[in-house]
XYZ file of C-alpha atoms in Angstrom:
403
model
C 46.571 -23.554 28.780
C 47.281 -22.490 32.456
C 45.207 -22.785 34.719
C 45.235 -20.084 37.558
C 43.564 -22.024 40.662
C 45.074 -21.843 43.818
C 45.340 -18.827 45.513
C 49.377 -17.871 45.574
C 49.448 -18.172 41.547
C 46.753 -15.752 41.224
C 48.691 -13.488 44.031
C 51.354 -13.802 41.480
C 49.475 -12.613 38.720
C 47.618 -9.929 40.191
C 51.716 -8.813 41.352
C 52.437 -8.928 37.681
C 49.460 -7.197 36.304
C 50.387 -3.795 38.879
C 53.658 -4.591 38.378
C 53.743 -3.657 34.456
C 51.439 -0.719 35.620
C 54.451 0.732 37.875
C 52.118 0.374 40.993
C 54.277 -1.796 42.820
C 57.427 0.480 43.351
C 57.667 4.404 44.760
C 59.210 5.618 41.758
C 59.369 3.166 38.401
C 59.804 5.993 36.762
C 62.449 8.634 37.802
C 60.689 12.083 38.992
C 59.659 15.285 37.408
C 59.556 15.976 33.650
C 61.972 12.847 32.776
C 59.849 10.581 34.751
C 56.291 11.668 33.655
C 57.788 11.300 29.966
C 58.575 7.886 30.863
C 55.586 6.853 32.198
C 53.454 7.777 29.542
C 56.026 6.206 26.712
C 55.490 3.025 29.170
C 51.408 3.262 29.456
C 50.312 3.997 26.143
C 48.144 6.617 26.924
C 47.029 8.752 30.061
C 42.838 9.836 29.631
C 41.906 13.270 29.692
C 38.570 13.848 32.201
C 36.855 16.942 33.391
C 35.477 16.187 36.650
C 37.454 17.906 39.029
C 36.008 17.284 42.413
C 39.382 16.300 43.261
C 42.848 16.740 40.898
C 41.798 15.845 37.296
C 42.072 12.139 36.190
C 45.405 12.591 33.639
C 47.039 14.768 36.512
C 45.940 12.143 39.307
C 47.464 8.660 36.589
C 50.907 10.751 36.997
C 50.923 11.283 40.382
C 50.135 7.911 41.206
C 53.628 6.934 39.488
C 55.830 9.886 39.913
C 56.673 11.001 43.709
C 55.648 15.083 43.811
C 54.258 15.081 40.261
C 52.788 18.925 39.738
C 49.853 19.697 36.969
C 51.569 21.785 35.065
C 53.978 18.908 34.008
C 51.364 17.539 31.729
C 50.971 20.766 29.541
C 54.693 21.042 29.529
C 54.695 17.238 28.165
C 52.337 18.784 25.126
C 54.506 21.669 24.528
C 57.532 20.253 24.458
C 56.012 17.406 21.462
C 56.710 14.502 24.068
C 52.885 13.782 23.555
C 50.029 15.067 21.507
C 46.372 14.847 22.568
C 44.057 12.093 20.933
C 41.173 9.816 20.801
C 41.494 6.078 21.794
C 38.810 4.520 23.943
C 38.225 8.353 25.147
C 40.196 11.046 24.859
C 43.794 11.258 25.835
C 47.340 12.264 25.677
C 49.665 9.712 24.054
C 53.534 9.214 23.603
C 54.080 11.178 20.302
C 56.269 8.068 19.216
C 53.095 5.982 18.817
C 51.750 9.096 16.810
C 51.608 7.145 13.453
C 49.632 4.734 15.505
C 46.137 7.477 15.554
C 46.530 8.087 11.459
C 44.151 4.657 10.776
C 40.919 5.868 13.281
C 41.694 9.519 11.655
C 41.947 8.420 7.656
C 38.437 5.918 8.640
C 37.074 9.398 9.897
C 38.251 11.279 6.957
C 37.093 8.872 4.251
C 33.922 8.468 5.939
C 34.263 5.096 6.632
C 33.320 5.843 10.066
C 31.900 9.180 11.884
C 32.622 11.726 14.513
C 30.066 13.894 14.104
C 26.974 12.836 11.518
C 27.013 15.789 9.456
C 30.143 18.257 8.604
C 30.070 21.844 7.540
C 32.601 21.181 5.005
C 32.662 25.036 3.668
C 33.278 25.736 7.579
C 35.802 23.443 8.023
C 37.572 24.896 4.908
C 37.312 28.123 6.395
C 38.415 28.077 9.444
C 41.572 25.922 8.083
C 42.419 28.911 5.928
C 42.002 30.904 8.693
C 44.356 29.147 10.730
C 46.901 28.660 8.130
C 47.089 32.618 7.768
C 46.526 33.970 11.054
C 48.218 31.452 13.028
C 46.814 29.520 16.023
C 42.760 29.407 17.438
C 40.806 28.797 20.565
C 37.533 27.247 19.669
C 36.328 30.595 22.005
C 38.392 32.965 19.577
C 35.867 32.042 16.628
C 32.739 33.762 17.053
C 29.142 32.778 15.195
C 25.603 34.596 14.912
C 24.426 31.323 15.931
C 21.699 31.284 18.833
C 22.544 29.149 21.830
C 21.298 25.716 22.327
C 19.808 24.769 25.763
C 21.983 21.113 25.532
C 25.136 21.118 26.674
C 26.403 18.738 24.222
C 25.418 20.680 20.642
C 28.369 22.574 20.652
C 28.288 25.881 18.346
C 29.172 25.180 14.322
C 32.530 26.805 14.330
C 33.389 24.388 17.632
C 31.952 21.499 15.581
C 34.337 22.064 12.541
C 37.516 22.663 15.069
C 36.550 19.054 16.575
C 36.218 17.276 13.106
C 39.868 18.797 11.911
C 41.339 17.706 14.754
C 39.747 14.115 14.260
C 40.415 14.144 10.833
C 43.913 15.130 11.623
C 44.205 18.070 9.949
C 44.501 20.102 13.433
C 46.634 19.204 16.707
C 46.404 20.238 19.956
C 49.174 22.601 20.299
C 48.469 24.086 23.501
C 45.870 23.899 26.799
C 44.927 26.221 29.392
C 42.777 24.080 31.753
C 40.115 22.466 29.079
C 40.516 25.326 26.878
C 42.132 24.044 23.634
C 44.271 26.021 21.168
C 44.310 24.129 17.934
C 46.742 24.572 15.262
C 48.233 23.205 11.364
C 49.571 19.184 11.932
C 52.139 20.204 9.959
C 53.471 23.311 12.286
C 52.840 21.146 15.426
C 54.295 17.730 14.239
C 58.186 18.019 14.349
C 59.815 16.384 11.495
C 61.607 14.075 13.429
C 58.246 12.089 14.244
C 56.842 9.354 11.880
C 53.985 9.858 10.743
C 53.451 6.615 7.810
C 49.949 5.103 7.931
C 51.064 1.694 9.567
C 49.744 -1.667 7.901
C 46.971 -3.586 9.552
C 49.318 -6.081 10.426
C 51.941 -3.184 12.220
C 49.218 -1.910 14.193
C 48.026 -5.242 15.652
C 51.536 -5.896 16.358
C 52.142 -2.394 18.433
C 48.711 -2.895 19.889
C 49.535 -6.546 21.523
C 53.374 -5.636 21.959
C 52.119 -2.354 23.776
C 48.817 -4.265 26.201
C 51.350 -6.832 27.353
C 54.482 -4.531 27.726
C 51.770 -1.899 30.416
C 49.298 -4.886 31.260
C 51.774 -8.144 31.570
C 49.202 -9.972 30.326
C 46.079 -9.349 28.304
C 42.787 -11.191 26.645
C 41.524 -10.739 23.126
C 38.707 -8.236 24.462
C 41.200 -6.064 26.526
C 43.439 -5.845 22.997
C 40.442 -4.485 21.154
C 39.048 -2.197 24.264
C 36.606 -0.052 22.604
C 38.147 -0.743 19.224
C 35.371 -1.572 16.915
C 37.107 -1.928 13.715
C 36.583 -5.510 12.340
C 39.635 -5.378 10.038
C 42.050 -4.791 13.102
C 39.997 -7.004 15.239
C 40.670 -9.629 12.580
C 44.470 -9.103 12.336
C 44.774 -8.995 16.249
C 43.559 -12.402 16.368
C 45.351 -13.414 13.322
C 48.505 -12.482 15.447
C 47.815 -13.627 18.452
C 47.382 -16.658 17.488
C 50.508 -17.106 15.520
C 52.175 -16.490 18.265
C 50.678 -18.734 19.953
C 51.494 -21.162 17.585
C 55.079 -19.843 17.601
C 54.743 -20.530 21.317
C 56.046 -17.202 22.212
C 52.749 -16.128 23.759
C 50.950 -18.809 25.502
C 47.472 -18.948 27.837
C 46.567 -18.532 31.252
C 42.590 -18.799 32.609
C 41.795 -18.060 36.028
C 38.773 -18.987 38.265
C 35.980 -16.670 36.637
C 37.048 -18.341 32.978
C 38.421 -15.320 31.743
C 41.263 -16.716 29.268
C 44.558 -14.463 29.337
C 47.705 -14.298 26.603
C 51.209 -13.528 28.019
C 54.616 -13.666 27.149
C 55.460 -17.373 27.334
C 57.850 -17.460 30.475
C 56.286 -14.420 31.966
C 54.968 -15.499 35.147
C 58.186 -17.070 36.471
C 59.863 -13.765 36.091
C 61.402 -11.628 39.388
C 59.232 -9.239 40.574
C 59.376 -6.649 43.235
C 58.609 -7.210 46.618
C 55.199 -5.933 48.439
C 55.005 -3.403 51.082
C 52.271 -2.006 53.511
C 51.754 1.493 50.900
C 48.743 2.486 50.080
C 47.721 4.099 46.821
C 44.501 6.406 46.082
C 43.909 5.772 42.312
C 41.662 7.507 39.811
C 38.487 6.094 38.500
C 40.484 6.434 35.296
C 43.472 4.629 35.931
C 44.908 2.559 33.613
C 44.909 -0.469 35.969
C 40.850 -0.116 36.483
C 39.794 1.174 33.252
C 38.872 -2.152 32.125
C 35.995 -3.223 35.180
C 35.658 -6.618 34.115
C 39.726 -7.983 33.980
C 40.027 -5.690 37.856
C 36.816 -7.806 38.510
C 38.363 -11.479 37.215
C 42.147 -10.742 39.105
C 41.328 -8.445 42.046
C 37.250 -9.346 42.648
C 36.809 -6.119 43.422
C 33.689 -4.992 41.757
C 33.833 -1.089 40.967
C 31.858 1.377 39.307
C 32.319 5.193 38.464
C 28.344 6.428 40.225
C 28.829 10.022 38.784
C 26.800 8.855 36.257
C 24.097 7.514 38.049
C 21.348 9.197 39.668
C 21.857 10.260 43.126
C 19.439 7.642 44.406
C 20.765 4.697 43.271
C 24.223 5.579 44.595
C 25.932 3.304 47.023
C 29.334 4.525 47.566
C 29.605 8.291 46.178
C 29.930 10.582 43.478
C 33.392 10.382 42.796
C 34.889 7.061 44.732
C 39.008 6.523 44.034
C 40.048 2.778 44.667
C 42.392 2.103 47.364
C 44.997 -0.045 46.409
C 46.514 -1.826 49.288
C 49.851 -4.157 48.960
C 48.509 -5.927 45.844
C 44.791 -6.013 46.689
C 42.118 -3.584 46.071
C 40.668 -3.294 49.663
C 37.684 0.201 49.626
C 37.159 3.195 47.976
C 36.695 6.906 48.847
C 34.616 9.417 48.121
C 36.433 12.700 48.611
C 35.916 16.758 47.254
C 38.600 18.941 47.365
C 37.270 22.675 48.482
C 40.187 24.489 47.175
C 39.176 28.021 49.090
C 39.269 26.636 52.049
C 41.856 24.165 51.254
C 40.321 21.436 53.016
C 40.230 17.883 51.213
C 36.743 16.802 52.415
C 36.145 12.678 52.627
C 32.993 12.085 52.461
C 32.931 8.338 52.717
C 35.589 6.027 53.552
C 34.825 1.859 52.658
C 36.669 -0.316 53.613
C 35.812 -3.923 51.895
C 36.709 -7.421 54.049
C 40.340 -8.374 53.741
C 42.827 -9.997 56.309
C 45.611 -7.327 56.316
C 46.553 -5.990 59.615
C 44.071 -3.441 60.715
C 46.573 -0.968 62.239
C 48.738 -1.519 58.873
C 46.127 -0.552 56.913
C 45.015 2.755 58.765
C 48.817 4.225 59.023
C 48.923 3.085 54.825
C 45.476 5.144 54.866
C 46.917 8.165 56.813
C 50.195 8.137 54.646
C 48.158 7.853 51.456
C 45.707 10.713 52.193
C 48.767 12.831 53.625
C 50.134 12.961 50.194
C 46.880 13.180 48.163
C 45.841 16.102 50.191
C 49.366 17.758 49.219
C 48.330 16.545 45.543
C 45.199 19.096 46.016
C 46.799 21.571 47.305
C 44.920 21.056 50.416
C 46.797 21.172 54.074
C 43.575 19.959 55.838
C 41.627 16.831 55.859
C 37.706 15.978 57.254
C 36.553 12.717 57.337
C 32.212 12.449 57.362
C 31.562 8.779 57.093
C 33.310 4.894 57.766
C 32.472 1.710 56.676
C 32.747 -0.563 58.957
C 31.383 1.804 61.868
C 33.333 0.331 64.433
C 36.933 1.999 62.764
C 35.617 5.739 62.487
C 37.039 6.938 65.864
C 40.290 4.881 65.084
C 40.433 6.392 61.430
C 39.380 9.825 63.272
C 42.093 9.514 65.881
C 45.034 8.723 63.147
C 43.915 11.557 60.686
C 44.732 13.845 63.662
C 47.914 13.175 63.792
C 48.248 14.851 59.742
């Protein structure tokens, strides 16, 4: 077991961890169409959100990694089968050569074994699969009901309902998107032939799952593998593996301060990596590299929470706040709306956290950062409400007037 205690080897690890996450360099990943396709095939998965106060979450992962990255690129990803919309911890889009990868959490749905929705309109979902397979492709707003409307948001209409539980079950893809409106179609029309699609083994899946988590992560602990994963079976032949390879001593173990234990390739902290520089990045709440709060809590001590979901009240830094990756520490967060009439990107609160970086550095990284997010919006005007600490807000004021 290593043991992560003085303050340059977890510098090294943290350089690692955003490192494999293709946060370290301008462009990892080539530009345009190529380079999204790339990054994707190298994440795993992008999520799919629909808060769009600012750019949406699997538009915002893609910019962080590819230099001018437009929106559209992602539905052109879809339509060209480079990736195909799924569930894994929440819903996504995934590299459609990990495709045979969804068939286990879609067969456990199908059999029953596990449920999406509690109930199924099986005569429905019949139906409406007949339908499809005659008159070609739906919208779940194409199929209309005499059903009355519900005052929740969340009890979707029948038809909807039987859509969603095809396209769990696998029987439907996503073939097509315009904004969150989803055209659904036959797995067998959208799935080109080229793709495999045999149900992997419980031992193949455990072996794509940690090959995957340490090829995007570097490194990775038995809880991060499993990451809202709650089948026992492949939570039983993950640790199988893992420790085999232990054994094998081609993994081995790292713990840091916190006590947080860590697998990694065995040699994998002595390898090259790429040297820092003063950039800032303005991530999503839904970034890969913060998704899981408590590893970004154990490496970076930065302690972050999405307060959408919170009432107003008990807020302390915003609505919507983006973590600001600085050099290789996570240093504030912003709170930012884009009004796209006016095209103004509005920041509503900027917080900075202690760190010892250069104060000057940091605002031109800020200014830099914000220039290109603001281009990300479409927006070609910035306003800045609030700072934290006070004593920066004319400085931060006087450098955003120079965008």
């Amino acid at each position: 077991m290593i043991e992560i205690k003085r303050p340059q080897e977890l510098a090294r690890l943290r350089r690692l961890s955003l490192d494999a996450q293709g946060l370290l360099q301008a462009q990892p990943y080539g530009r345009g169409l190529a380079g999204a396709r790339k990054a994707i095939n190298h994440l795993g998965y992008v999520q799919i959100d629909t808060i769009s106060v600012v750019e949406r979450a699997h538009h915002h992962v893609f910019h962080s990694r590819v230099p001018k990255f437009k929106p559209a690129t992602t539905n052109q990803l879809l339509l060209d089968g480079d990736i195909f919309e799924y569930w894994t911890h929440a819903a996504a889009f995934l590299p459609i050569i990990d495709f045979r990868f969804s068939l286990p959490y879609k067969h456990a749905i199908k059999n029953g074994q596990t449920h999406w929705y509690k109930t199924r309109d099986k005569k429905l979902m019949d139906e409406l699969l007949a339908r499809i397979r005659s008159d070609g492709p739906i919208r779940s707003r194409d199929v209309e009901t005499n059903t009355t409307k519900r005052a929740s948001w969340w009890d979707w209409k029948p038809a909807k309902k039987a859509l969603e539980q095809m396209y769990m079950e696998g029987d439907l893809m996503v073939s097509n998107r315009e904004g969150f409106q989803k055209t659904y179609d036959l797995t067998e029309r959208v799935l080109s032939s080229h793709v495999n699609s045999q149900m992997p083994s419980m031992e193949e899946f455990a072996a794509h799952i940690v090959n995957q988590q340490l090829h995007c992560h570097g490194f990775a602990s038995l809880k991060g593998l499993t990451y809202q994963r709650r089948s026992p079976e492949l939570r039983k032949a993950l640790k199988a593996l893992v420790n085999e390879r232990l054994a094998q001593r081609t993994l081995e173990q790292l713990q840091v301060s916190s006590g947080e234990v860590f697998i990694l390739e065995t040699g994998a902290l002595e390898r090259p990596l790429p040297r820092l520089n003063n950039r800032m990045l303005i991530l999503s709440p839904f970034d890969n590299s913060v998704i899981q709060r408590e590893r970004l809590k154990a490496l970076f001590q930065y302690d972050y929470r999405l307060e959408c979901y919170i009432p107003e009240a008990k807020r302390q830094y915003g609505y919507f706040c983006l973590p600001l990756l600085y050099r290789d520490e996570f240093i504030g967060r912003i709170d930012c709306k884009a009004h796209r009439k006016i095209s103004q990107l509005e920041i509503k609160s900027l917080h900075l956290e202690q760190h010892n970086f250069d104060e000057e550095l940091v605002i031109t990284a800020f200014v830099d950062a914000i220039t290109q997010f603001c281009h990300f919006q479409n927006c070609d005007s910035v306003s800045l409400t609030k700072v934290h600490p006070k004593h920066l807000t004319q400085r931060f004021h006087n450098a955003l007037k120079r965008y």
